Short mmCIF file of C-alpha atoms in Angstrom, two decimals:
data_model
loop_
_atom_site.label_atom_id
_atom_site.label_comp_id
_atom_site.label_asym_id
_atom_site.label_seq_id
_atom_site.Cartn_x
_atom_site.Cartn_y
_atom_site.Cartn_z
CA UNK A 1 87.56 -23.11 14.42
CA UNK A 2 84.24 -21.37 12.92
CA UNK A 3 85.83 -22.15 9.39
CA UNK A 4 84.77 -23.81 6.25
CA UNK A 5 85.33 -27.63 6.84
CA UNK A 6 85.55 -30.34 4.65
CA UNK A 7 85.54 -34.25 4.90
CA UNK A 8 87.49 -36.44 4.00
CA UNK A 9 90.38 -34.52 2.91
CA UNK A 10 92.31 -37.26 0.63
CA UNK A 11 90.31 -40.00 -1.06
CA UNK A 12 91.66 -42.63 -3.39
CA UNK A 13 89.40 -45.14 -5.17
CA UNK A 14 89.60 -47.40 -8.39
CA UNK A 15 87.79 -46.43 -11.82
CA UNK A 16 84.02 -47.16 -11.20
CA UNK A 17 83.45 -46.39 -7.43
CA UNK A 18 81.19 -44.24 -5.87
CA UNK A 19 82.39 -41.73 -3.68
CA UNK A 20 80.79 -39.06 -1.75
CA UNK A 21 82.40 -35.61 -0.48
CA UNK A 22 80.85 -33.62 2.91
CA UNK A 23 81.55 -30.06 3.20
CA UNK A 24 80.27 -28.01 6.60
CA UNK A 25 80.14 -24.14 5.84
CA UNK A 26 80.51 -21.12 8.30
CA UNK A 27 77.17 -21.88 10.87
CA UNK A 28 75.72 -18.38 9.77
CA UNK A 29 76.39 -18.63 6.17
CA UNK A 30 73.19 -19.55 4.26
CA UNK A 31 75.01 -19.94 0.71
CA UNK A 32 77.38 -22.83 -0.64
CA UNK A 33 79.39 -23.15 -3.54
CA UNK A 34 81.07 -26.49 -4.81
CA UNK A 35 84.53 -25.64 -7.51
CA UNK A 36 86.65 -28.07 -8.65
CA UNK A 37 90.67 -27.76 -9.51
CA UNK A 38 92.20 -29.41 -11.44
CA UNK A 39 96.40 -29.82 -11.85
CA UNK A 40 97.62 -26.78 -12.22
CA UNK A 41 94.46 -24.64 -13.59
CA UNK A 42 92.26 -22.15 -11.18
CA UNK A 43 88.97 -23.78 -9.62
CA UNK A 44 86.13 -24.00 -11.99
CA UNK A 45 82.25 -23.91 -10.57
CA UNK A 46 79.96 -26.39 -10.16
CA UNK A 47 77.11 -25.81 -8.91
CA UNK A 48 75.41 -23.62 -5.90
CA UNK A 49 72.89 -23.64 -3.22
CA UNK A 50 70.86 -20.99 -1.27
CA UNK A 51 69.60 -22.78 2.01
CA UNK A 52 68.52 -26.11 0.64
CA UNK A 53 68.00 -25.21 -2.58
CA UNK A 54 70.16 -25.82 -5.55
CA UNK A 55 70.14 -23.11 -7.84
CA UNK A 56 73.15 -23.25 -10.33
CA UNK A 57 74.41 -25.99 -11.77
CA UNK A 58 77.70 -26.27 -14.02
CA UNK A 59 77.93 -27.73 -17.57
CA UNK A 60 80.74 -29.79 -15.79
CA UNK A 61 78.33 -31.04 -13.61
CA UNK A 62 77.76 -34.39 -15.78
CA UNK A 63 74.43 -37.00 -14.46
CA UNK A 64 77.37 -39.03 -12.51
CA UNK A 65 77.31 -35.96 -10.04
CA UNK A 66 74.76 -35.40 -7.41
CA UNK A 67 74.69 -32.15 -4.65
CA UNK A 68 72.66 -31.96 -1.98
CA UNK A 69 72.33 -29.76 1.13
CA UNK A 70 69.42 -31.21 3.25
CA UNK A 71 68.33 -28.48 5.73
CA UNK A 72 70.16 -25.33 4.36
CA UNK A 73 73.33 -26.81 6.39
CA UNK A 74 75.98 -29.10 5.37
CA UNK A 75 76.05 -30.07 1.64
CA UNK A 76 77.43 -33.48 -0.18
CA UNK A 77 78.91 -34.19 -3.51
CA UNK A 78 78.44 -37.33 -4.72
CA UNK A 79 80.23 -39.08 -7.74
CA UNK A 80 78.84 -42.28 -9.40
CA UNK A 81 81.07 -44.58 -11.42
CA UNK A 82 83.90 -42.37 -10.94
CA UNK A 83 86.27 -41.59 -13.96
CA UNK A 84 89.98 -41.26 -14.04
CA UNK A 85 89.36 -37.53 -15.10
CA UNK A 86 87.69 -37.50 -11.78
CA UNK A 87 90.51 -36.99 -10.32
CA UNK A 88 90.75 -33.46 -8.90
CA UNK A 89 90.70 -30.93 -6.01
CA UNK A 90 87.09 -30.56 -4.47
CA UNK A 91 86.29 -26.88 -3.10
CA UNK A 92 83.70 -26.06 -0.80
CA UNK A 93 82.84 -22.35 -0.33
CA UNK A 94 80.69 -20.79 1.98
CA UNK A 95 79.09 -16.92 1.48
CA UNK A 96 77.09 -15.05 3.91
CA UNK A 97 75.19 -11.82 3.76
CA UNK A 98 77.83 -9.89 3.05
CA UNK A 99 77.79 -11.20 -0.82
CA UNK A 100 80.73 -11.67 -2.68
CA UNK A 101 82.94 -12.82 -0.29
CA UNK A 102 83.14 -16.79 -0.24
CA UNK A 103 85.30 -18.49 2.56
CA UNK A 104 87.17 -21.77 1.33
CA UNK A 105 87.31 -25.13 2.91
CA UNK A 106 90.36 -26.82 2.39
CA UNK A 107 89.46 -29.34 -0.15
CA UNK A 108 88.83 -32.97 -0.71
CA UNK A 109 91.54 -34.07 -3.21
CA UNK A 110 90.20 -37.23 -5.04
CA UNK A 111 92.36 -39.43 -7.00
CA UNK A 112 90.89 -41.74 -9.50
CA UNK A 113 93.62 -45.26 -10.37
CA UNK B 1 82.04 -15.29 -21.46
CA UNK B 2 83.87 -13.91 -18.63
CA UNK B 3 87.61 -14.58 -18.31
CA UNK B 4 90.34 -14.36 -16.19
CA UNK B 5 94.45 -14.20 -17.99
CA UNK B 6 97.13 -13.71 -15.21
CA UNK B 7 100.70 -14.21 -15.94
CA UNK B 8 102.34 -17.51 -15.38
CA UNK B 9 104.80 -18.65 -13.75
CA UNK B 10 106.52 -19.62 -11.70
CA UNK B 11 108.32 -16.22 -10.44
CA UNK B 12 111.31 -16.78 -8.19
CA UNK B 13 112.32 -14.07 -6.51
CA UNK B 14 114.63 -12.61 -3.81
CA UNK B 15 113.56 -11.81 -0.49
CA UNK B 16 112.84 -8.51 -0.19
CA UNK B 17 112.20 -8.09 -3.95
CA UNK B 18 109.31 -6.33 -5.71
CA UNK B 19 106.30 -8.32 -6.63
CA UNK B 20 104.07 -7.81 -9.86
CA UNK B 21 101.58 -10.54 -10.96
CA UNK B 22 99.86 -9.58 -14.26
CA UNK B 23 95.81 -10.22 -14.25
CA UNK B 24 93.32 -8.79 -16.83
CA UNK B 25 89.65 -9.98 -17.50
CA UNK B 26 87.26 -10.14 -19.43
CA UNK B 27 83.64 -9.36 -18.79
CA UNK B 28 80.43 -7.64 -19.61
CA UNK B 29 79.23 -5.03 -16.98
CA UNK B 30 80.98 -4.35 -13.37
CA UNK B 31 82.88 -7.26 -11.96
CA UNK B 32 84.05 -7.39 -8.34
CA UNK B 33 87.60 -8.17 -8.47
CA UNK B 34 89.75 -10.60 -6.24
CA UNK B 35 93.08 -12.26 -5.51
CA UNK B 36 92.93 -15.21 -3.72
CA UNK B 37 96.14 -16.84 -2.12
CA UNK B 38 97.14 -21.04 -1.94
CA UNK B 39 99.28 -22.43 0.47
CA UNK B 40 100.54 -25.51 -0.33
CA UNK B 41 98.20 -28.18 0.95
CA UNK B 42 95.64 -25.62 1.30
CA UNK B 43 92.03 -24.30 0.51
CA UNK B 44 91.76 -20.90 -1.06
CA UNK B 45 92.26 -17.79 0.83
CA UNK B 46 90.74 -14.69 0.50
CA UNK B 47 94.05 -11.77 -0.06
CA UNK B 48 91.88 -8.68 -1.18
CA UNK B 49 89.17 -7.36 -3.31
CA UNK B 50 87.71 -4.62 -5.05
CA UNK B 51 84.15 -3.92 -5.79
CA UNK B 52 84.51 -0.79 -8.75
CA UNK B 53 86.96 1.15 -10.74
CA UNK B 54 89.75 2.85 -9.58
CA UNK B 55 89.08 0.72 -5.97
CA UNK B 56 92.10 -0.43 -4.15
CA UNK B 57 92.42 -3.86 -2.31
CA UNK B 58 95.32 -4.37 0.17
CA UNK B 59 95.54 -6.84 2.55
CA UNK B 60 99.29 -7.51 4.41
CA UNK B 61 100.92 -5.54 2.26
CA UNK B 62 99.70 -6.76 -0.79
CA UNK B 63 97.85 -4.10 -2.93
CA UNK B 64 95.67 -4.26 -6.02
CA UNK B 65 93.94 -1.50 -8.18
CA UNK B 66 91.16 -1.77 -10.36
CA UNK B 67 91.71 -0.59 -13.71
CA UNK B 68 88.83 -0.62 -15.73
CA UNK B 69 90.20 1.32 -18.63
CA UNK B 70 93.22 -1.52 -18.99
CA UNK B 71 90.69 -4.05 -17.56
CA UNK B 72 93.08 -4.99 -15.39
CA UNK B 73 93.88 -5.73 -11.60
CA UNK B 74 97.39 -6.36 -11.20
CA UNK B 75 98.99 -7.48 -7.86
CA UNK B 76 101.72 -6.22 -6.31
CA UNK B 77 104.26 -6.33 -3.11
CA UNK B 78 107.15 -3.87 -2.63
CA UNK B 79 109.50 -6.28 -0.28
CA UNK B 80 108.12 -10.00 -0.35
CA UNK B 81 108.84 -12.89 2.31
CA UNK B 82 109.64 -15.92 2.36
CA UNK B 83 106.93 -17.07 3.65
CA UNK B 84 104.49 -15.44 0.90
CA UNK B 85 105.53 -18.22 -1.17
CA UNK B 86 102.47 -19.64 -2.51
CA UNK B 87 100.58 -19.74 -5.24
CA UNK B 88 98.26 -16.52 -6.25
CA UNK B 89 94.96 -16.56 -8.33
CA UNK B 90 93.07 -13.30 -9.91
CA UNK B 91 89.41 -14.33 -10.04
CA UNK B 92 86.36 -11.97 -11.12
CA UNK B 93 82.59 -12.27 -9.74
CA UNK B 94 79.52 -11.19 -11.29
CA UNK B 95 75.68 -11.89 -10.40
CA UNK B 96 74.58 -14.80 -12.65
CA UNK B 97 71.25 -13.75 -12.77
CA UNK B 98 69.98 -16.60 -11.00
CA UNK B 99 71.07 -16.32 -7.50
CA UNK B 100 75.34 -16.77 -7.40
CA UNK B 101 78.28 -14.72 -7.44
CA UNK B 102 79.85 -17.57 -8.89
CA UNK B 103 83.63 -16.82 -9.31
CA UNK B 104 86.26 -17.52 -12.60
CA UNK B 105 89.54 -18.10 -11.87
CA UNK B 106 92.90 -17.41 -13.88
CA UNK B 107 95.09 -20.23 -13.75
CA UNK B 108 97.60 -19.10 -11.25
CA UNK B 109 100.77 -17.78 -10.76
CA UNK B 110 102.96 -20.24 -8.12
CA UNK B 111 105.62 -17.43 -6.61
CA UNK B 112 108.48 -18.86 -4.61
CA UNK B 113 110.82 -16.56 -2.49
CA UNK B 114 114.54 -17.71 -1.81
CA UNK B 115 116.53 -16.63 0.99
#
């Protein structure tokens, strides 16, 4: 499967824990997107990357979040001292040269007791 | 800002019944319009898009025309399946100016098709 991947899929953790999010985009695909959704509501973006750099962030992005995408390739989100209102889907999406069209992993849903 | 208003739900409908999901926006200058389709347990999946006015998306039946006049880009589905049951979100695109096509989302409209 040439898809977007994402890993781990489910995460629980108590109020105050780090926790860190992989996502692996389509091989050929140099540009990344993070969203996150929460119950009920459409995704909402976070931040981007072209290759390794990061070139949007989000207001939603607070300092407890960290992206990275070391070597244009696979891409973490990290959360520090994670918050009940944490608690969300994390996207991953992937765009090639054909702009426009982003490809969605499945999501890392996170829940925050 | 830009915006995305779609219709909510749920809709429960018949199999075989006619589909219409409501979705108008709000932007400045020439979005590219999309629906995107959720599975339960699922990422987002790309159903169809449309890059100007008066463009149609259709993708498995599904179809989608862009109406810039109405600013609109309504979904619909003359005989729907069971198995299209899902949920469906109308999300716009436009350069940011510093690199994305970052997307807005509506806040989705969960359909579910009964035998």
């Amino acid at each position: 499967d040439t898809g977007v991947s994402q890993d781990p899929r489910h995460k629980i953790t108590k109020r105050g824990q780090n926790v860190t999010f992989r996502c692996d985009p389509i091989s050929e695909h140099n540009r990344l997107y993070w969203y996150r959704q929460t119950l009920g509501q459409g995704p909402e973006f976070l931040t981007y990357f072209q290759n390794e750099a990061q070139l949007e962030k989000s207001r939603l992005l607070s300092d407890r979040f960290s992206a990275e995408r070391p070597k244009g390739s696979f891409s973490t989100l990290e959360i520090q001292r994670t918050e009940q209102g944490d608690s969300a889907m994390y996207l991953c999406a992937s765009e090639g040269a054909r702009r426009e069209t982003q490809y969605f992993g499945p999501g890392t849903r996170l829940l925050v007791l | 800002g830009n915006s995305v208003t779609q219709m909510e739900g749920p809709v429960t409908l018949s199999e075989e019944a006619f589909l219409t999901i409501n979705c108008t926006y709000t932007a400045t200058g020439y979005p590219s319009l999309f629906w995107y389709v959720q599975y339960p347990g699922e990422g987002l999946q790309l159903l169809l898009k449309a890059t100007k006015a008066d463009d149609k998306g259709s993708n498995k039946g599904f179809e989608a025309t862009y109406r810039k006049e109405t600013t609109s880009f309504h979904l619909e589905k003359g005989s729907v399946q069971v198995s299209d049951s899902a949920v469906y979100f109308c999300a716009l695109s436009r350069y940011s100016g510093a690199g994305s096509y970052q997307l807005t989302f509506g806040k989705g409209t969960k359909l579910s098709v009964i035998p």
